[in-house]
mmCIF file of C-alpha atoms in Angstrom:
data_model
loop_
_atom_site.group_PDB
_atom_site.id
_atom_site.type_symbol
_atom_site.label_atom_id
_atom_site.label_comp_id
_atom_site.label_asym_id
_atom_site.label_seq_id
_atom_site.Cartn_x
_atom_site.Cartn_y
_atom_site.Cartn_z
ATOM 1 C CA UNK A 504 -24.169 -0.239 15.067
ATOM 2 C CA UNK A 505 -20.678 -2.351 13.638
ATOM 3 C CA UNK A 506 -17.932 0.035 13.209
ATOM 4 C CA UNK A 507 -15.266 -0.932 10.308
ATOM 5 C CA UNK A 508 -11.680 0.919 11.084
ATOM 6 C CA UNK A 509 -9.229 1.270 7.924
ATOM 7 C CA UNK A 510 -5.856 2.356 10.161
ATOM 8 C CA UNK A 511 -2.813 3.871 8.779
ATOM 9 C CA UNK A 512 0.153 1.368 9.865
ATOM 10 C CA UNK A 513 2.855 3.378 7.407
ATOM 11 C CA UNK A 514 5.372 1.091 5.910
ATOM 12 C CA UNK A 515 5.795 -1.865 8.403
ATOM 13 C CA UNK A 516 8.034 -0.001 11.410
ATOM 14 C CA UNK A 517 5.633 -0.010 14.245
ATOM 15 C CA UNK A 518 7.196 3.349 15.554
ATOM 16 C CA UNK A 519 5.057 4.916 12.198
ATOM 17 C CA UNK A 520 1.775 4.296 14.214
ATOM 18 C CA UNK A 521 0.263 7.438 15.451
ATOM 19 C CA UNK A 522 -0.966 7.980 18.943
ATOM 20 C CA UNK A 523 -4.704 8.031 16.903
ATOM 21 C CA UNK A 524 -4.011 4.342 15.281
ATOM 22 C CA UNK A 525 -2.655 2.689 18.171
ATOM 23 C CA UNK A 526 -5.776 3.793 20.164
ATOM 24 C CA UNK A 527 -7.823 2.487 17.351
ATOM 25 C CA UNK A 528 -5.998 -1.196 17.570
ATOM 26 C CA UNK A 529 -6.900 -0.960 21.280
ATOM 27 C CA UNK A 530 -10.451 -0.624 20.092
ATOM 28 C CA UNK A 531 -10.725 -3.972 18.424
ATOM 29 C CA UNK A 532 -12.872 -6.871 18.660
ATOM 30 C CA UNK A 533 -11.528 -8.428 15.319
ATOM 31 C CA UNK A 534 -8.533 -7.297 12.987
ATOM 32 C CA UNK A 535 -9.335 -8.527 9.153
ATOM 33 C CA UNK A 536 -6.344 -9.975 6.959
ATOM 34 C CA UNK A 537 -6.530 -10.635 3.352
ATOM 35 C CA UNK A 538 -4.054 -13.554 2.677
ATOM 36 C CA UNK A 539 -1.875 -13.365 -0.697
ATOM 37 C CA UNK A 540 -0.131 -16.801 0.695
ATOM 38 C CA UNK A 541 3.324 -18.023 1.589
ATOM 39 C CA UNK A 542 4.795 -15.052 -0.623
ATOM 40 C CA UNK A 543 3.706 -12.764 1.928
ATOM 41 C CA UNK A 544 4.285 -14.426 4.946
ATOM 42 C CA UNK A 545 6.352 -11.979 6.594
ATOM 43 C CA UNK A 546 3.912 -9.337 5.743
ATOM 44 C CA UNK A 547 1.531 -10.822 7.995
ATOM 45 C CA UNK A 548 4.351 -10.949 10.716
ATOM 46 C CA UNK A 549 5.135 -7.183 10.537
ATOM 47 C CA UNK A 550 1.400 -6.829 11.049
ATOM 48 C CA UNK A 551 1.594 -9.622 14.021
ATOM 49 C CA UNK A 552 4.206 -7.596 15.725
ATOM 50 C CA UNK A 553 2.350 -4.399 15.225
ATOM 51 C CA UNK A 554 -0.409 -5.953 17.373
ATOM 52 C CA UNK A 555 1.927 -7.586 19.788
ATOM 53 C CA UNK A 556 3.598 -4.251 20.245
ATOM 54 C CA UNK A 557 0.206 -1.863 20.586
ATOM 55 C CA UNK A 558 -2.376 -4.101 20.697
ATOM 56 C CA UNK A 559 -2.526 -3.828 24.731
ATOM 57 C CA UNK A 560 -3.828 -6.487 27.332
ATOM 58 C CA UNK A 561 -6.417 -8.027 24.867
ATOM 59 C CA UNK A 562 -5.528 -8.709 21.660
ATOM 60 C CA UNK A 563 -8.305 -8.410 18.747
ATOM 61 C CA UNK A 564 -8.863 -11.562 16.922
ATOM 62 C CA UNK A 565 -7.421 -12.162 13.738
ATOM 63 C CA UNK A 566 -9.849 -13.446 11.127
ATOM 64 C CA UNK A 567 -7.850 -14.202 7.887
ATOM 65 C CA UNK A 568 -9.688 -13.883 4.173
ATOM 66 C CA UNK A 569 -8.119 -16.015 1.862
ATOM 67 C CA UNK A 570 -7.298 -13.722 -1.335
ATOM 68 C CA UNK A 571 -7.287 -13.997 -5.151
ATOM 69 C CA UNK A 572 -5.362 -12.323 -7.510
ATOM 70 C CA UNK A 573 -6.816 -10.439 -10.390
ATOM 71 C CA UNK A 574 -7.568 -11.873 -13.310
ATOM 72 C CA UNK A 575 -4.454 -11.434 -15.465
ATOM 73 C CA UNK A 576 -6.452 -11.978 -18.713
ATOM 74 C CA UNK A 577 -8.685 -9.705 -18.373
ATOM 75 C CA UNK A 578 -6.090 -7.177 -17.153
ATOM 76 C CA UNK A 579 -4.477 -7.121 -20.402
ATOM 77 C CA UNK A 580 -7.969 -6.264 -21.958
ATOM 78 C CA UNK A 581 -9.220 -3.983 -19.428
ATOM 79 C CA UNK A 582 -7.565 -3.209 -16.401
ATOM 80 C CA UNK A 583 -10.311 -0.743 -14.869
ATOM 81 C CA UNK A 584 -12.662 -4.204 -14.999
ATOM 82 C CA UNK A 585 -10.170 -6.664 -13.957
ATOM 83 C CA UNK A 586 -9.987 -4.425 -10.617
ATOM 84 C CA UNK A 587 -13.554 -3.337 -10.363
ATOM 85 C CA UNK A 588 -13.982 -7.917 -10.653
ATOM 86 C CA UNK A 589 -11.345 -8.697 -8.067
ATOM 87 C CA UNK A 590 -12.674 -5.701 -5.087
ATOM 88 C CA UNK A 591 -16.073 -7.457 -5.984
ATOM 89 C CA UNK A 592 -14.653 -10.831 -4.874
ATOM 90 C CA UNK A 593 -12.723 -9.505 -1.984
ATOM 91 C CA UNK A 594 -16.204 -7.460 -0.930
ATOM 92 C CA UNK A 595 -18.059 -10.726 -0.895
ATOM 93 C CA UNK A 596 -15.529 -12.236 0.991
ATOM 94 C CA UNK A 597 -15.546 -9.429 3.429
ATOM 95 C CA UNK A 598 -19.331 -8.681 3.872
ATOM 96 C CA UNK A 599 -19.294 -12.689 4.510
ATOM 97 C CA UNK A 600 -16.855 -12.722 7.481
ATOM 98 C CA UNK A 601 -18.609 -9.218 9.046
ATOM 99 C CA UNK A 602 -21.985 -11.470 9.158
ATOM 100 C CA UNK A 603 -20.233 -14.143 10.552
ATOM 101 C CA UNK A 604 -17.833 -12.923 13.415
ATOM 102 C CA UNK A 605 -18.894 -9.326 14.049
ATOM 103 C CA UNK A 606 -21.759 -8.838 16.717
ATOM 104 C CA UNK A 607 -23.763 -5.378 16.919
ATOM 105 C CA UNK A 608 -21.741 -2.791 18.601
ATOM 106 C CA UNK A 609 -18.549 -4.745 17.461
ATOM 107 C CA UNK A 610 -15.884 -3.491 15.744
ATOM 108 C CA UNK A 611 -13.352 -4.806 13.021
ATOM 109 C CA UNK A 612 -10.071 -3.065 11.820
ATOM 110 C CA UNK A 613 -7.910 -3.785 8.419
ATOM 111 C CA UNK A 614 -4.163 -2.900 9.071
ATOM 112 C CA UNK A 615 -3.697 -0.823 6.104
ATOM 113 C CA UNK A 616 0.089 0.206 4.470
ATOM 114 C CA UNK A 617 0.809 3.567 4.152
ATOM 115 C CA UNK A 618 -2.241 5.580 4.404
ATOM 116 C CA UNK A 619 -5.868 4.105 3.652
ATOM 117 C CA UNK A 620 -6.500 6.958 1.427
ATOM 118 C CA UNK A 621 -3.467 7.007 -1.435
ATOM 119 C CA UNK A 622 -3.446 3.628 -3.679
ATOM 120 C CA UNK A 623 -5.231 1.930 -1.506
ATOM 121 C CA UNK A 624 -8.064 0.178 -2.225
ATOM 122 C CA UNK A 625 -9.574 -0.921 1.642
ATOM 123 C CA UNK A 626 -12.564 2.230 1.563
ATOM 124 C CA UNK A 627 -13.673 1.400 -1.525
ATOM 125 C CA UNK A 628 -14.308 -2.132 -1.001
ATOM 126 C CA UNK A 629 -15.695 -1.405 2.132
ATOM 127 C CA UNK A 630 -18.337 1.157 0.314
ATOM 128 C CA UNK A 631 -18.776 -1.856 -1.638
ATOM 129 C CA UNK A 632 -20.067 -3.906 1.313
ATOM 130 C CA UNK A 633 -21.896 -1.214 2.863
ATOM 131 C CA UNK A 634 -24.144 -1.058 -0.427
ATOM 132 C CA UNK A 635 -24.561 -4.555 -1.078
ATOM 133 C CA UNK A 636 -26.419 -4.121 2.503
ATOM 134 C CA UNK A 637 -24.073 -4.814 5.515
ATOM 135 C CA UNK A 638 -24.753 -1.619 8.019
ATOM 136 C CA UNK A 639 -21.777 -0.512 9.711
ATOM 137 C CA UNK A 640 -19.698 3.316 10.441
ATOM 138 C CA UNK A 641 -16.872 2.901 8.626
ATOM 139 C CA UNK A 642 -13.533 5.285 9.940
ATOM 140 C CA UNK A 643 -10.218 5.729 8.477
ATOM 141 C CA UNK A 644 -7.236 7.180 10.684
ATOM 142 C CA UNK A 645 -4.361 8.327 8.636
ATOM 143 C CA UNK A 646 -0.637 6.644 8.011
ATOM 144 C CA UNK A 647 2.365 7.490 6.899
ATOM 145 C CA UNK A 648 2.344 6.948 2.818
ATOM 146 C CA UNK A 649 5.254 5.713 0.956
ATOM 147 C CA UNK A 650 6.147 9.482 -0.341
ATOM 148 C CA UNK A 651 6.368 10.537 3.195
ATOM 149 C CA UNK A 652 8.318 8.008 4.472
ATOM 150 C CA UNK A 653 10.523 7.618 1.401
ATOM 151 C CA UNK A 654 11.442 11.735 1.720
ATOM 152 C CA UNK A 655 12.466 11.640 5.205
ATOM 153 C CA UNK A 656 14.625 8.255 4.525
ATOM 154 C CA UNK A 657 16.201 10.723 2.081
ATOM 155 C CA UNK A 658 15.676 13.673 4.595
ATOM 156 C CA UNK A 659 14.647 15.902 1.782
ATOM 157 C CA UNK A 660 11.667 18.161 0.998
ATOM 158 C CA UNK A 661 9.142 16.343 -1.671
ATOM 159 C CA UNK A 662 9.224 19.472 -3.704
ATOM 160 C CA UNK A 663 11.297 22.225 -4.684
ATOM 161 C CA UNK A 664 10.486 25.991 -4.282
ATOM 162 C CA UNK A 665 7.102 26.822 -5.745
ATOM 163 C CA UNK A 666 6.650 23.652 -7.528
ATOM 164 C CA UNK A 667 3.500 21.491 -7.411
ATOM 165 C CA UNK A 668 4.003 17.123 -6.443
ATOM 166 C CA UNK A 669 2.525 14.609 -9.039
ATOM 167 C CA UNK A 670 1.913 11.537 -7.287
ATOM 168 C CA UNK A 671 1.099 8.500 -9.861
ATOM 169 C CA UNK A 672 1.487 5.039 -10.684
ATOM 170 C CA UNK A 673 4.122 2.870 -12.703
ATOM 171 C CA UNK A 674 1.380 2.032 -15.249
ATOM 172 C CA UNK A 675 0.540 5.610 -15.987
ATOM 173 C CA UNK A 676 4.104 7.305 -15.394
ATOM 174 C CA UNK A 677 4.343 7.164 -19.502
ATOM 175 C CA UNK A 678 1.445 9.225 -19.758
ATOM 176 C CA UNK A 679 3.024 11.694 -17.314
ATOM 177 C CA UNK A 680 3.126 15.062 -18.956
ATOM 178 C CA UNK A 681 7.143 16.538 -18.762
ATOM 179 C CA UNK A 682 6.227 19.265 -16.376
ATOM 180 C CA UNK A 683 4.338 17.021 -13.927
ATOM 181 C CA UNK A 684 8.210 15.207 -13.626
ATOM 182 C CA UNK A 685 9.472 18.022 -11.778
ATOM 183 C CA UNK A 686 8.138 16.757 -8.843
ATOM 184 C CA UNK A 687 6.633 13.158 -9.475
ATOM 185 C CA UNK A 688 6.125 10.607 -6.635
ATOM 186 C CA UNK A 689 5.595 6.922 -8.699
ATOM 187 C CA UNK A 690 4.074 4.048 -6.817
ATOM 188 C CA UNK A 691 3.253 0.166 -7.920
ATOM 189 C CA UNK A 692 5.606 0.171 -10.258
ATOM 190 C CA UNK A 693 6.936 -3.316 -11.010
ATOM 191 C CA UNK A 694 8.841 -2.731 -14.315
ATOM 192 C CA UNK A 695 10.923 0.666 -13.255
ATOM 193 C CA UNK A 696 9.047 2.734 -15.773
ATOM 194 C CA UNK A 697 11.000 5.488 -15.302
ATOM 195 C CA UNK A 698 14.004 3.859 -17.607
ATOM 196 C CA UNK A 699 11.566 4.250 -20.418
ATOM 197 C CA UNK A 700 10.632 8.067 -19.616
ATOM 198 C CA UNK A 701 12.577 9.401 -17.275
ATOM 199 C CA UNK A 702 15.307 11.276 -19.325
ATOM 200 C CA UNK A 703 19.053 10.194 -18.085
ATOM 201 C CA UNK A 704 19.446 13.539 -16.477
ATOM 202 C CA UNK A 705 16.617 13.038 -14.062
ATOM 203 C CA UNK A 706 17.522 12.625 -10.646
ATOM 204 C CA UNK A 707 15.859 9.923 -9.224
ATOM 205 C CA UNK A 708 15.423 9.077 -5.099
ATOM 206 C CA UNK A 709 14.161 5.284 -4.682
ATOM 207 C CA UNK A 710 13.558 3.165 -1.556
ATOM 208 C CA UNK A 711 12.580 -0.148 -0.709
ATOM 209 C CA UNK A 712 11.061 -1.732 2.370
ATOM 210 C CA UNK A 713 10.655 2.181 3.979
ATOM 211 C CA UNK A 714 11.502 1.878 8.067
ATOM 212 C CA UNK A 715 12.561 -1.799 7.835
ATOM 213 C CA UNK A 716 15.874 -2.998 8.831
ATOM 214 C CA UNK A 717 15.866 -4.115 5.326
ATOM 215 C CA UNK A 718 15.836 -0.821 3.896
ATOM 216 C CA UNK A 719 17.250 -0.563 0.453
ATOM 217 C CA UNK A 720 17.781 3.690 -0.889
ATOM 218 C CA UNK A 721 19.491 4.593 -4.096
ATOM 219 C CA UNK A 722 19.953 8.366 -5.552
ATOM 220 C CA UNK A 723 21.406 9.855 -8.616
ATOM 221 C CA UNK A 724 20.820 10.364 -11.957
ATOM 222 C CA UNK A 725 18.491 7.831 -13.953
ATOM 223 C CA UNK A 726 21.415 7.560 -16.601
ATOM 224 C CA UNK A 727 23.629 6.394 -13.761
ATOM 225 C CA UNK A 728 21.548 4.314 -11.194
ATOM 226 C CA UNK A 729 18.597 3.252 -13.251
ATOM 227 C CA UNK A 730 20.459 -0.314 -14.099
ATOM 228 C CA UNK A 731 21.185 -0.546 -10.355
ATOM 229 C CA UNK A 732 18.010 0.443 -8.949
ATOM 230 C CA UNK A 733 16.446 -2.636 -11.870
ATOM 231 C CA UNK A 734 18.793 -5.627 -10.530
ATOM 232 C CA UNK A 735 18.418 -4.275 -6.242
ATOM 233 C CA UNK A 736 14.810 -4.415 -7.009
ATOM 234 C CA UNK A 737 14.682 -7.803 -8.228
ATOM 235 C CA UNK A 738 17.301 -9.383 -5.898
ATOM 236 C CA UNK A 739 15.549 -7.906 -2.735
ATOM 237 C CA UNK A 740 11.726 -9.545 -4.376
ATOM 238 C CA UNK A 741 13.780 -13.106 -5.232
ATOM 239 C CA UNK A 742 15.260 -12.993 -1.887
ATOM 240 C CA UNK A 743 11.790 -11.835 0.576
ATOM 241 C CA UNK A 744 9.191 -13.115 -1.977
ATOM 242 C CA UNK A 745 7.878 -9.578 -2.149
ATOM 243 C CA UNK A 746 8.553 -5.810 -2.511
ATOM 244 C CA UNK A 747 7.083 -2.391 -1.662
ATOM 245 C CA UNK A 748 9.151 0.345 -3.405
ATOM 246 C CA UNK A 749 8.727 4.054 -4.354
ATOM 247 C CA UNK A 750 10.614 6.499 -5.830
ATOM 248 C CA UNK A 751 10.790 10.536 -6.656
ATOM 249 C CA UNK A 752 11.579 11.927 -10.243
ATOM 250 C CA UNK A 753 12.899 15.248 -10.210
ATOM 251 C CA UNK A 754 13.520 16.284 -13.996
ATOM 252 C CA UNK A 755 15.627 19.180 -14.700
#
């Protein structure tokens, strides 16, 4: 039997790996890379490195799947089946390369940022391949997630006393009831929502590029920071071509 491995690799410092996900490099015939392009290019070094660093004696091969966006079109119409259309393509690719490169009792890995299980969307094209036929065990090992990493940059507790944590996305955060701010982790967001819901008051924690040396944190109240938090974001994505970001609304 294949084995697929989706491993945790946090947010791009290779002292995030656990004991569990270096072991599980170690284990590799193949590591699988979906390729955005030159925009990304230092993504895929980070993920180099993490190899170099805990890959061991042998290095796994690196077979690289040539990505496509999703259809921005259809987005605008219906974002659920813009998604479910793009993991499709990205399944095909993927159940295309596993016929070609990985032999029975091999197994494959996908360097996955922050944890496989929160926004992630590795599993569930990989349950795509597995019922479109391909036979493989498919494992996850945990990461450190963007919340995580972004509280102890802050060295702070994600809630408060007795509260519940809302994690959600920048696309939904105006749906976001007002108690569900209290505690409200917001990820993917590419147009700083929280200026349009967030009330001035709110204190806000963001960070960019979480256990990088190009670490970028800024705290305070929306009404204060929210215009500086909008023009870091967009030098630091003009300047490195992309940007991973998070932030924690804690409403009053």
């Amino acid at each position: 039997m294949r084995t697929i491995v989706a491993i945790g690799i946090g947010t791009g410092n290779p002292a995030h790996l656990t004991a569990q996900a270096i072991d599980a490099i170690r284990s590799l015939d193949i590591v699988l890379l979906l390729d955005k392009g030159t925009d990304t290019e230092d993504m895929r070094a980070l993920r180099s490195n993490m190899l170099t660093t805990h890959g061991g004696e042998k290095l796994p091969e690196v077979v690289t799947i040539e990505d496509t966006p999703r259809d921005p079109e259809l987005a605008r119409r219906d974002y659920r089946a813009a998604v479910a259309e793009w993991h499709a393509r990205r399944a095909n690719k993927i159940s295309d390369v596993i016929r070609e490169k990985l032999d029975d009792g091999g197994v494959a890995g996908f360097l996955v940022w922050g944890d496989p299980s929160l926004y992630d969307s590795t599993l569930r094209m990989l349950e795509q391949v597995r019922e479109a036929g391909e036979e493989f065990e498919l494992r996850s090992i945990p990461g450190i997630a963007a919340p995580m990493a972004l509280c102890a940059a802050f060295a702070i507790p994600a809630n408060r006393v007795g509260e519940p944590i809302h994690i959600t996305t920048g696309r939904k955060l105006s749906e976001t009831a007002p108690e569900l701010l209290r505690n409200c982790f917001v990820m993917l967001d590419g147009g700083c929502a929280f200026r349009d819901v967030a009330s001035g008051d709110t204190e806000i924690f963001w960070g960019a590029y979480l256990g990088d040396t190009r670490e970028i944190l800024i705290h305070g109240r929306v009404g204060d920071v929210g215009a500086e938090i909008a023009e870091a974001r967009e030098r630091a994505r003009a300047e490195h071509g992309w940007i991973m970001d998070t932030y924690l609304l804690r409403a009053p």
